[in-house]
PDB file of C-alpha atoms and ligand atoms in Angstrom:
ATOM      1  CA  MET A   1      29.422 -39.781  42.451  1.00 88.00           C
ATOM      2  CA  SER A   2      25.787 -40.800  42.854  1.00 85.00           C
ATOM      3  CA  ASN A   3      22.895 -39.442  44.920  1.00 94.00           C
ATOM      4  CA  TYR A   4      23.995 -37.980  48.212  1.00 98.00           C
ATOM      5  CA  THR A   5      22.708 -35.388  50.645  1.00 98.00           C
ATOM      6  CA  ILE A   6      24.593 -33.121  53.022  1.00 98.00           C
ATOM      7  CA  ARG A   7      22.885 -32.140  56.282  1.00 98.00           C
ATOM      8  CA  LEU A   8      23.704 -31.109  59.840  1.00 98.00           C
ATOM      9  CA  GLU A   9      24.887 -33.833  62.181  1.00 98.00           C
ATOM     10  CA  GLU A  10      22.281 -34.875  64.765  1.00 98.00           C
ATOM     11  CA  LYS A  11      22.781 -36.494  68.179  1.00 97.00           C
ATOM     12  CA  LYS A  12      21.576 -39.823  66.819  1.00 98.00           C
ATOM     13  CA  ASP A  13      24.461 -39.770  64.297  1.00 98.00           C
ATOM     14  CA  TYR A  14      27.269 -39.314  66.829  1.00 98.00           C
ATOM     15  CA  ARG A  15      28.401 -42.923  67.123  1.00 98.00           C
ATOM     16  CA  GLU A  16      28.085 -43.623  63.400  1.00 98.00           C
ATOM     17  CA  VAL A  17      30.085 -40.487  62.631  1.00 98.00           C
ATOM     18  CA  GLU A  18      32.794 -41.426  65.137  1.00 98.00           C
ATOM     19  CA  ASN A  19      33.022 -44.837  63.528  1.00 98.00           C
ATOM     20  CA  LEU A  20      33.187 -43.264  60.076  1.00 98.00           C
ATOM     21  CA  VAL A  21      35.985 -40.926  61.187  1.00 98.00           C
ATOM     22  CA  ARG A  22      37.835 -43.861  62.736  1.00 98.00           C
ATOM     23  CA  GLU A  23      37.592 -45.876  59.505  1.00 98.00           C
ATOM     24  CA  SER A  24      38.573 -42.885  57.414  1.00 98.00           C
ATOM     25  CA  PHE A  25      41.701 -41.905  59.423  1.00 98.00           C
ATOM     26  CA  TRP A  26      42.827 -45.368  60.543  1.00 98.00           C
ATOM     27  CA  ASN A  27      46.577 -45.896  59.853  1.00 97.00           C
ATOM     28  CA  VAL A  28      46.662 -42.811  57.578  1.00 96.00           C
ATOM     29  CA  TYR A  29      48.753 -40.424  59.711  1.00 95.00           C
ATOM     30  CA  ARG A  30      49.902 -42.841  62.427  1.00 96.00           C
ATOM     31  CA  PRO A  31      49.296 -46.448  63.430  1.00 97.00           C
ATOM     32  CA  GLY A  32      45.599 -46.325  64.397  1.00 97.00           C
ATOM     33  CA  CYS A  33      44.192 -42.812  64.805  1.00 98.00           C
ATOM     34  CA  SER A  34      42.898 -40.316  67.363  1.00 98.00           C
ATOM     35  CA  GLU A  35      40.417 -38.309  65.282  1.00 98.00           C
ATOM     36  CA  HIS A  36      37.310 -40.263  66.334  1.00 98.00           C
ATOM     37  CA  TYR A  37      38.069 -39.316  69.930  1.00 98.00           C
ATOM     38  CA  VAL A  38      38.893 -35.745  68.947  1.00 98.00           C
ATOM     39  CA  ILE A  39      35.461 -35.327  67.354  1.00 98.00           C
ATOM     40  CA  HIS A  40      33.844 -36.934  70.403  1.00 98.00           C
ATOM     41  CA  VAL A  41      35.448 -34.301  72.657  1.00 98.00           C
ATOM     42  CA  LEU A  42      35.098 -31.306  70.328  1.00 98.00           C
ATOM     43  CA  ARG A  43      31.302 -31.421  70.214  1.00 98.00           C
ATOM     44  CA  ASP A  44      31.289 -30.360  73.890  1.00 97.00           C
ATOM     45  CA  ASP A  45      33.820 -27.590  73.371  1.00 97.00           C
ATOM     46  CA  PRO A  46      32.598 -23.970  73.577  1.00 97.00           C
ATOM     47  CA  ALA A  47      34.428 -23.259  70.297  1.00 97.00           C
ATOM     48  CA  PHE A  48      32.391 -25.900  68.436  1.00 98.00           C
ATOM     49  CA  ILE A  49      29.864 -24.565  65.893  1.00 98.00           C
ATOM     50  CA  PRO A  50      26.829 -26.903  65.673  1.00 98.00           C
ATOM     51  CA  GLU A  51      25.513 -24.943  62.652  1.00 98.00           C
ATOM     52  CA  LEU A  52      28.662 -25.961  60.758  1.00 98.00           C
ATOM     53  CA  ASP A  53      28.802 -29.639  61.690  1.00 98.00           C
ATOM     54  CA  PHE A  54      27.931 -31.578  58.553  1.00 98.00           C
ATOM     55  CA  VAL A  55      27.432 -35.170  57.496  1.00 98.00           C
ATOM     56  CA  MET A  56      27.072 -36.608  54.015  1.00 98.00           C
ATOM     57  CA  GLU A  57      24.519 -39.367  53.534  1.00 98.00           C
ATOM     58  CA  GLN A  58      24.032 -41.903  50.744  1.00 97.00           C
ATOM     59  CA  ASP A  59      21.457 -44.726  50.703  1.00 96.00           C
ATOM     60  CA  GLY A  60      20.766 -44.239  54.415  1.00 95.00           C
ATOM     61  CA  LYS A  61      24.470 -44.529  55.322  1.00 97.00           C
ATOM     62  CA  LEU A  62      26.819 -41.781  56.453  1.00 98.00           C
ATOM     63  CA  ILE A  63      29.757 -41.535  54.045  1.00 98.00           C
ATOM     64  CA  GLY A  64      31.428 -38.263  55.017  1.00 98.00           C
ATOM     65  CA  GLN A  65      31.638 -35.506  57.591  1.00 98.00           C
ATOM     66  CA  ASN A  66      33.222 -32.110  58.240  1.00 98.00           C
ATOM     67  CA  MET A  67      33.113 -29.687  61.162  1.00 98.00           C
ATOM     68  CA  PHE A  68      34.378 -26.235  62.136  1.00 98.00           C
ATOM     69  CA  MET A  69      35.610 -24.576  65.329  1.00 98.00           C
ATOM     70  CA  LYS A  70      36.080 -20.931  66.286  1.00 98.00           C
ATOM     71  CA  THR A  71      39.586 -19.724  66.938  1.00 98.00           C
ATOM     72  CA  VAL A  72      41.743 -16.602  66.590  1.00 98.00           C
ATOM     73  CA  ILE A  73      44.796 -15.042  65.057  1.00 98.00           C
ATOM     74  CA  GLU A  74      46.825 -13.031  67.553  1.00 98.00           C
ATOM     75  CA  ALA A  75      47.846 -10.183  65.273  1.00 98.00           C
ATOM     76  CA  ASP A  76      51.265  -8.582  65.626  1.00 98.00           C
ATOM     77  CA  ASP A  77      49.587  -5.193  66.188  1.00 98.00           C
ATOM     78  CA  GLY A  78      47.714  -6.557  69.231  1.00 98.00           C
ATOM     79  CA  ARG A  79      44.358  -7.202  67.627  1.00 98.00           C
ATOM     80  CA  ILE A  80      42.570 -10.517  68.067  1.00 98.00           C
ATOM     81  CA  ILE A  81      41.133 -11.636  64.742  1.00 98.00           C
ATOM     82  CA  ASP A  82      38.266 -14.150  64.803  1.00 98.00           C
ATOM     83  CA  VAL A  83      38.686 -16.989  62.318  1.00 98.00           C
ATOM     84  CA  LEU A  84      37.582 -20.575  61.825  1.00 98.00           C
ATOM     85  CA  THR A  85      39.477 -23.787  61.847  1.00 98.00           C
ATOM     86  CA  MET A  86      38.245 -27.037  60.394  1.00 98.00           C
ATOM     87  CA  GLY A  87      38.237 -30.775  60.808  1.00 95.00           C
ATOM     88  CA  PRO A  88      38.366 -33.587  61.194  1.00 97.00           C
ATOM     89  CA  ILE A  89      37.015 -34.048  57.662  1.00 98.00           C
ATOM     90  CA  GLY A  90      36.682 -37.604  56.460  1.00 98.00           C
ATOM     91  CA  ILE A  91      35.223 -39.717  53.681  1.00 98.00           C
ATOM     92  CA  THR A  92      34.514 -43.428  54.076  1.00 98.00           C
ATOM     93  CA  PRO A  93      37.502 -45.434  52.761  1.00 97.00           C
ATOM     94  CA  GLU A  94      35.623 -47.148  49.877  1.00 97.00           C
ATOM     95  CA  LEU A  95      34.603 -43.771  48.439  1.00 97.00           C
ATOM     96  CA  LYS A  96      37.828 -41.780  48.729  1.00 97.00           C
ATOM     97  CA  ARG A  97      39.105 -39.976  45.617  1.00 96.00           C
ATOM     98  CA  LYS A  98      35.730 -39.839  43.889  1.00 97.00           C
ATOM     99  CA  GLY A  99      34.950 -36.185  44.533  1.00 97.00           C
ATOM    100  CA  TYR A 100      32.893 -36.546  47.735  1.00 98.00           C
ATOM    101  CA  GLY A 101      35.498 -34.815  49.901  1.00 98.00           C
ATOM    102  CA  LYS A 102      35.557 -31.799  47.641  1.00 98.00           C
ATOM    103  CA  ALA A 103      31.739 -31.769  47.541  1.00 98.00           C
ATOM    104  CA  ILE A 104      31.266 -31.647  51.335  1.00 98.00           C
ATOM    105  CA  LEU A 105      34.114 -29.192  51.737  1.00 98.00           C
ATOM    106  CA  ASP A 106      32.775 -26.787  49.094  1.00 98.00           C
ATOM    107  CA  TYR A 107      29.296 -27.022  50.638  1.00 98.00           C
ATOM    108  CA  SER A 108      30.463 -26.423  54.191  1.00 98.00           C
ATOM    109  CA  LEU A 109      32.725 -23.518  53.212  1.00 98.00           C
ATOM    110  CA  GLU A 110      29.761 -21.896  51.468  1.00 98.00           C
ATOM    111  CA  LYS A 111      27.669 -22.263  54.647  1.00 98.00           C
ATOM    112  CA  ALA A 112      30.514 -20.821  56.758  1.00 98.00           C
ATOM    113  CA  ALA A 113      30.740 -17.853  54.398  1.00 98.00           C
ATOM    114  CA  GLU A 114      26.946 -17.345  54.600  1.00 98.00           C
ATOM    115  CA  MET A 115      27.279 -17.149  58.398  1.00 98.00           C
ATOM    116  CA  GLY A 116      29.703 -14.268  57.936  1.00 98.00           C
ATOM    117  CA  PHE A 117      32.980 -15.906  58.957  1.00 98.00           C
ATOM    118  CA  GLY A 118      36.033 -14.279  57.382  1.00 98.00           C
ATOM    119  CA  ALA A 119      38.687 -16.989  56.995  1.00 98.00           C
ATOM    120  CA  VAL A 120      39.473 -20.648  57.640  1.00 98.00           C
ATOM    121  CA  LEU A 121      42.934 -21.849  58.674  1.00 98.00           C
ATOM    122  CA  PHE A 122      44.086 -25.354  59.485  1.00 97.00           C
ATOM    123  CA  GLU A 123      46.657 -28.088  58.976  1.00 96.00           C
ATOM    124  CA  GLY A 124      46.287 -30.132  55.775  1.00 95.00           C
ATOM    125  CA  ASN A 125      47.699 -31.351  52.490  1.00 94.00           C
ATOM    126  CA  ILE A 126      47.669 -28.666  49.810  1.00 96.00           C
ATOM    127  CA  GLY A 127      47.222 -31.438  47.175  1.00 94.00           C
ATOM    128  CA  PHE A 128      43.573 -31.809  48.191  1.00 95.00           C
ATOM    129  CA  TYR A 129      42.709 -28.422  49.661  1.00 97.00           C
ATOM    130  CA  SER A 130      43.996 -26.342  46.726  1.00 97.00           C
ATOM    131  CA  HIS A 131      40.970 -27.737  44.846  1.00 96.00           C
ATOM    132  CA  CYS A 132      38.752 -25.857  47.312  1.00 97.00           C
ATOM    133  CA  GLY A 133      40.494 -22.495  47.223  1.00 97.00           C
ATOM    134  CA  PHE A 134      43.102 -22.966  49.967  1.00 98.00           C
ATOM    135  CA  ASP A 135      46.638 -21.656  49.783  1.00 98.00           C
ATOM    136  CA  TYR A 136      49.607 -21.602  52.150  1.00 98.00           C
ATOM    137  CA  ALA A 137      48.798 -19.490  55.223  1.00 98.00           C
ATOM    138  CA  SER A 138      52.267 -17.937  54.951  1.00 97.00           C
ATOM    139  CA  LYS A 139      51.064 -16.161  51.796  1.00 97.00           C
ATOM    140  CA  PHE A 140      48.526 -14.346  53.990  1.00 98.00           C
ATOM    141  CA  GLY A 141      51.189 -13.379  56.552  1.00 97.00           C
ATOM    142  CA  ILE A 142      49.890 -15.821  59.168  1.00 98.00           C
ATOM    143  CA  ARG A 143      52.284 -17.995  61.176  1.00 97.00           C
ATOM    144  CA  TYR A 144      51.591 -21.301  62.915  1.00 97.00           C
ATOM    145  CA  HIS A 145      51.890 -21.252  66.708  1.00 95.00           C
ATOM    146  CA  ASP A 146      54.936 -22.863  68.311  1.00 91.00           C
ATOM    147  CA  LEU A 147      56.757 -23.333  65.017  1.00 93.00           C
ATOM    148  CA  PRO A 148      60.429 -22.306  65.044  1.00 91.00           C
ATOM    149  CA  GLU A 149      61.360 -19.598  62.552  1.00 84.00           C
ATOM    150  CA  GLY A 150      62.392 -21.078  59.182  1.00 88.00           C
ATOM    151  CA  ALA A 151      60.601 -24.397  59.850  1.00 93.00           C
ATOM    152  CA  ASP A 152      58.506 -25.874  57.024  1.00 95.00           C
ATOM    153  CA  ALA A 153      54.959 -24.493  57.364  1.00 96.00           C
ATOM    154  CA  SER A 154      53.620 -25.858  54.083  1.00 96.00           C
ATOM    155  CA  PHE A 155      51.073 -27.964  56.026  1.00 96.00           C
ATOM    156  CA  PHE A 156      49.438 -24.779  57.311  1.00 97.00           C
ATOM    157  CA  LEU A 157      46.694 -23.589  54.971  1.00 98.00           C
ATOM    158  CA  CYS A 158      44.287 -20.696  54.692  1.00 98.00           C
ATOM    159  CA  ARG A 159      41.292 -19.607  52.704  1.00 98.00           C
ATOM    160  CA  GLU A 160      39.544 -16.274  53.026  1.00 98.00           C
ATOM    161  CA  LEU A 161      35.735 -16.464  53.021  1.00 98.00           C
ATOM    162  CA  ILE A 162      35.470 -12.682  52.882  1.00 98.00           C
ATOM    163  CA  PRO A 163      37.923 -11.491  50.216  1.00 97.00           C
ATOM    164  CA  GLY A 164      40.550  -9.247  51.812  1.00 98.00           C
ATOM    165  CA  TYR A 165      39.620 -10.279  55.381  1.00 98.00           C
ATOM    166  CA  LEU A 166      43.281 -10.817  56.253  1.00 98.00           C
ATOM    167  CA  ASP A 167      44.635  -7.812  54.337  1.00 98.00           C
ATOM    168  CA  GLY A 168      47.001  -5.805  56.498  1.00 97.00           C
ATOM    169  CA  ILE A 169      47.149  -8.507  59.161  1.00 98.00           C
ATOM    170  CA  THR A 170      50.205 -10.504  60.200  1.00 98.00           C
ATOM    171  CA  GLY A 171      50.154 -12.703  63.252  1.00 97.00           C
ATOM    172  CA  VAL A 172      50.036 -16.102  64.860  1.00 97.00           C
ATOM    173  CA  TYR A 173      47.229 -18.611  64.497  1.00 98.00           C
ATOM    174  CA  GLN A 174      46.205 -20.675  67.519  1.00 94.00           C
ATOM    175  CA  THR A 175      44.894 -24.225  67.254  1.00 96.00           C
ATOM    176  CA  PRO A 176      41.947 -24.592  69.660  1.00 96.00           C
ATOM    177  CA  LYS A 177      42.947 -26.536  72.785  1.00 94.00           C
ATOM    178  CA  GLY A 178      40.197 -29.079  72.161  1.00 95.00           C
ATOM    179  CA  TYR A 179      42.198 -30.685  69.348  1.00 97.00           C
ATOM    180  CA  TYR A 180      44.880 -31.845  71.780  1.00 96.00           C
ATOM    181  CA  VAL A 181      43.954 -35.139  73.386  1.00 97.00           C
ATOM    182  CA  ASP A 182      45.837 -37.596  75.612  1.00 97.00           C
ATOM    183  CA  ASP A 183      46.942 -40.823  73.954  1.00 96.00           C
ATOM    184  CA  SER A 184      45.729 -42.775  76.986  1.00 98.00           C
ATOM    185  CA  ASP A 185      42.207 -41.285  76.627  1.00 98.00           C
ATOM    186  CA  VAL A 186      42.246 -42.202  72.926  1.00 98.00           C
ATOM    187  CA  GLU A 187      43.241 -45.774  73.805  1.00 97.00           C
ATOM    188  CA  GLU A 188      40.386 -46.094  76.307  1.00 98.00           C
ATOM    189  CA  PHE A 189      37.843 -44.644  73.902  1.00 98.00           C
ATOM    190  CA  ASP A 190      39.052 -46.837  71.056  1.00 98.00           C
ATOM    191  CA  LYS A 191      38.351 -49.953  73.135  1.00 98.00           C
ATOM    192  CA  THR A 192      34.638 -49.186  72.813  1.00 98.00           C
ATOM    193  CA  PHE A 193      34.892 -49.856  69.036  1.00 98.00           C
ATOM    194  CA  PRO A 194      35.459 -53.199  67.264  1.00 97.00           C
ATOM    195  CA  PRO A 195      39.150 -54.185  67.394  1.00 96.00           C
ATOM    196  CA  LYS A 196      41.221 -52.955  64.450  1.00 97.00           C
ATOM    197  CA  GLU A 197      44.861 -53.599  63.647  1.00 97.00           C
ATOM    198  CA  LYS A 198      47.297 -50.697  64.008  1.00 97.00           C
ATOM    199  CA  LEU A 199      49.906 -50.736  61.276  1.00 97.00           C
ATOM    200  CA  LYS A 200      53.073 -48.763  60.729  1.00 95.00           C
ATOM    201  CA  LEU A 201      52.837 -47.676  57.092  1.00 95.00           C
ATOM    202  CA  PRO A 202      54.926 -45.502  54.784  1.00 91.00           C
ATOM    203  CA  GLY A 203      53.695 -41.924  54.580  1.00 87.00           C
ATOM    204  CA  GLN A 204      52.560 -41.692  58.215  1.00 90.00           C
ATOM    205  CA  ILE A 205      53.769 -38.501  59.876  1.00 83.00           C
ATOM    206  CA  PHE A 206      53.476 -39.488  63.569  1.00 79.00           C
ATOM    207  CA  ASP A 207      54.811 -42.505  65.490  1.00 75.00           C
TER     208      ASP A 207
HETATM  209  C1  COA B 303      41.214 -36.162  52.490  1.00 50.90           C
HETATM  210  C2  COA B 303      39.805 -36.580  52.105  1.00 50.90           C
HETATM  211  C3  COA B 303      38.772 -35.886  52.977  1.00 50.90           C
HETATM  212  C4  COA B 303      39.619 -36.116  50.633  1.00 50.90           C
HETATM  213  O1  COA B 303      38.335 -36.523  50.196  1.00 50.90           O
HETATM  214  P1  COA B 303      38.196 -37.361  48.856  1.00 50.90           P
HETATM  215  O2  COA B 303      36.754 -37.582  48.588  1.00 50.90           O
HETATM  216  O3  COA B 303      39.050 -38.577  48.968  1.00 50.90           O
HETATM  217  O4  COA B 303      38.854 -36.379  47.807  1.00 50.90           O
HETATM  218  P2  COA B 303      38.260 -35.873  46.390  1.00 50.90           P
HETATM  219  O5  COA B 303      37.991 -37.055  45.518  1.00 50.90           O
HETATM  220  O6  COA B 303      37.133 -34.943  46.602  1.00 50.90           O
HETATM  221  O7  COA B 303      39.561 -35.093  45.892  1.00 50.90           O
HETATM  222  C5  COA B 303      39.549 -34.008  44.990  1.00 50.90           C
HETATM  223  C6  COA B 303      40.970 -33.851  44.470  1.00 50.90           C
HETATM  224  O8  COA B 303      41.847 -33.544  45.557  1.00 50.90           O
HETATM  225  C7  COA B 303      43.105 -34.245  45.390  1.00 50.90           C
HETATM  226  N1  COA B 303      43.327 -35.130  46.545  1.00 50.90           N
HETATM  227  C8  COA B 303      42.412 -35.830  47.248  1.00 50.90           C
HETATM  228  N2  COA B 303      42.982 -36.484  48.280  1.00 50.90           N
HETATM  229  C9  COA B 303      44.291 -36.197  48.224  1.00 50.90           C
HETATM  230  C10 COA B 303      45.397 -36.550  49.014  1.00 50.90           C
HETATM  231  N3  COA B 303      45.276 -37.353  50.091  1.00 50.90           N
HETATM  232  N4  COA B 303      46.622 -36.073  48.669  1.00 50.90           N
HETATM  233  C11 COA B 303      46.760 -35.275  47.588  1.00 50.90           C
HETATM  234  N5  COA B 303      45.740 -34.874  46.814  1.00 50.90           N
HETATM  235  C12 COA B 303      44.525 -35.333  47.111  1.00 50.90           C
HETATM  236  C13 COA B 303      43.014 -34.987  44.104  1.00 50.90           C
HETATM  237  O9  COA B 303      43.594 -34.182  43.080  1.00 50.90           O
HETATM  238  C14 COA B 303      41.543 -35.133  43.864  1.00 50.90           C
HETATM  239  O10 COA B 303      41.237 -35.205  42.531  1.00 50.90           O
HETATM  240  P3  COA B 303      41.644 -36.543  41.673  1.00 50.90           P
HETATM  241  O11 COA B 303      41.305 -37.740  42.538  1.00 50.90           O
HETATM  242  O12 COA B 303      40.804 -36.405  40.436  1.00 50.90           O
HETATM  243  O13 COA B 303      43.120 -36.429  41.403  1.00 50.90           O
HETATM  244  C15 COA B 303      39.617 -38.121  52.158  1.00 50.90           C
HETATM  245  O14 COA B 303      40.483 -38.753  51.271  1.00 50.90           O
HETATM  246  C16 COA B 303      39.830 -38.697  53.545  1.00 50.90           C
HETATM  247  O15 COA B 303      38.886 -38.881  54.296  1.00 50.90           O
HETATM  248  N6  COA B 303      41.108 -39.051  53.891  1.00 50.90           N
HETATM  249  C17 COA B 303      41.451 -39.633  55.201  1.00 50.90           C
HETATM  250  C18 COA B 303      41.278 -38.641  56.306  1.00 50.90           C
HETATM  251  C19 COA B 303      42.035 -37.351  56.045  1.00 50.90           C
HETATM  252  O16 COA B 303      43.193 -37.355  55.657  1.00 50.90           O
HETATM  253  N7  COA B 303      41.369 -36.203  56.288  1.00 50.90           N
HETATM  254  C20 COA B 303      41.959 -34.902  56.085  1.00 50.90           C
HETATM  255  C21 COA B 303      42.850 -34.526  57.206  1.00 50.90           C
HETATM  256  S1  COA B 303      43.553 -32.905  56.979  1.00 50.90           S
END
């Protein structure tokens, strides 16, 4: 890893960041991707946290990004517990697996903790996120919304930012509505970028 800076995203970065996210996620989880449109929509969502919307810059180019949203756990005892969720997080394809992802994630989690947030929960691959202190959310007693009992929830991860924040709490985590987008809206938005081939590849989890 060579010289890089991490700073807040600014309005002037929006298009470059969307392009970066598109490049980073393209054909990874499905043919093409939707995350560049998701980020485009999320910035206008009331749950979006501009103080936790980061980009990573190297030689005047954006090479990574991460963002957070507010959401809740609906606890089984009736309480509503404020938590964060995260993503999209992406690193430019040429620089994946060189430590940049961990660097921006560690930095942004530290900033989230400084702001006083108690825990972060989201969907991801434990192979990467365990390096940044995440564990299965089930270990904290938190269930993923709309998942049938007994279904595999190993994609659902959690990290406390305040140690013990989730002690004594069981309940259901809610993904903010803003993450759900229509495929047709994604298609339209994607047409505003240079054409890119959608490929069906092994390892993708959606059609
Ligand atoms: C996932 C992503 C952000 C990780 O960033 P990165 O810079 O590539 O990862 P790092 O080099 O910091 O990884 C640190 C460690 O995490 C692990 N790791 C990283 N990516 C992994 C993956 N996809 N699967 C399993 N383990 C992974 C590795 O052990 C790695 O160390 P190693 O390369 O020495 O073995 C990046 O690869 C990316 O943008 N991927 C495409 C978009 C995406 O999937 N975003 C996350 C959606 S939840």
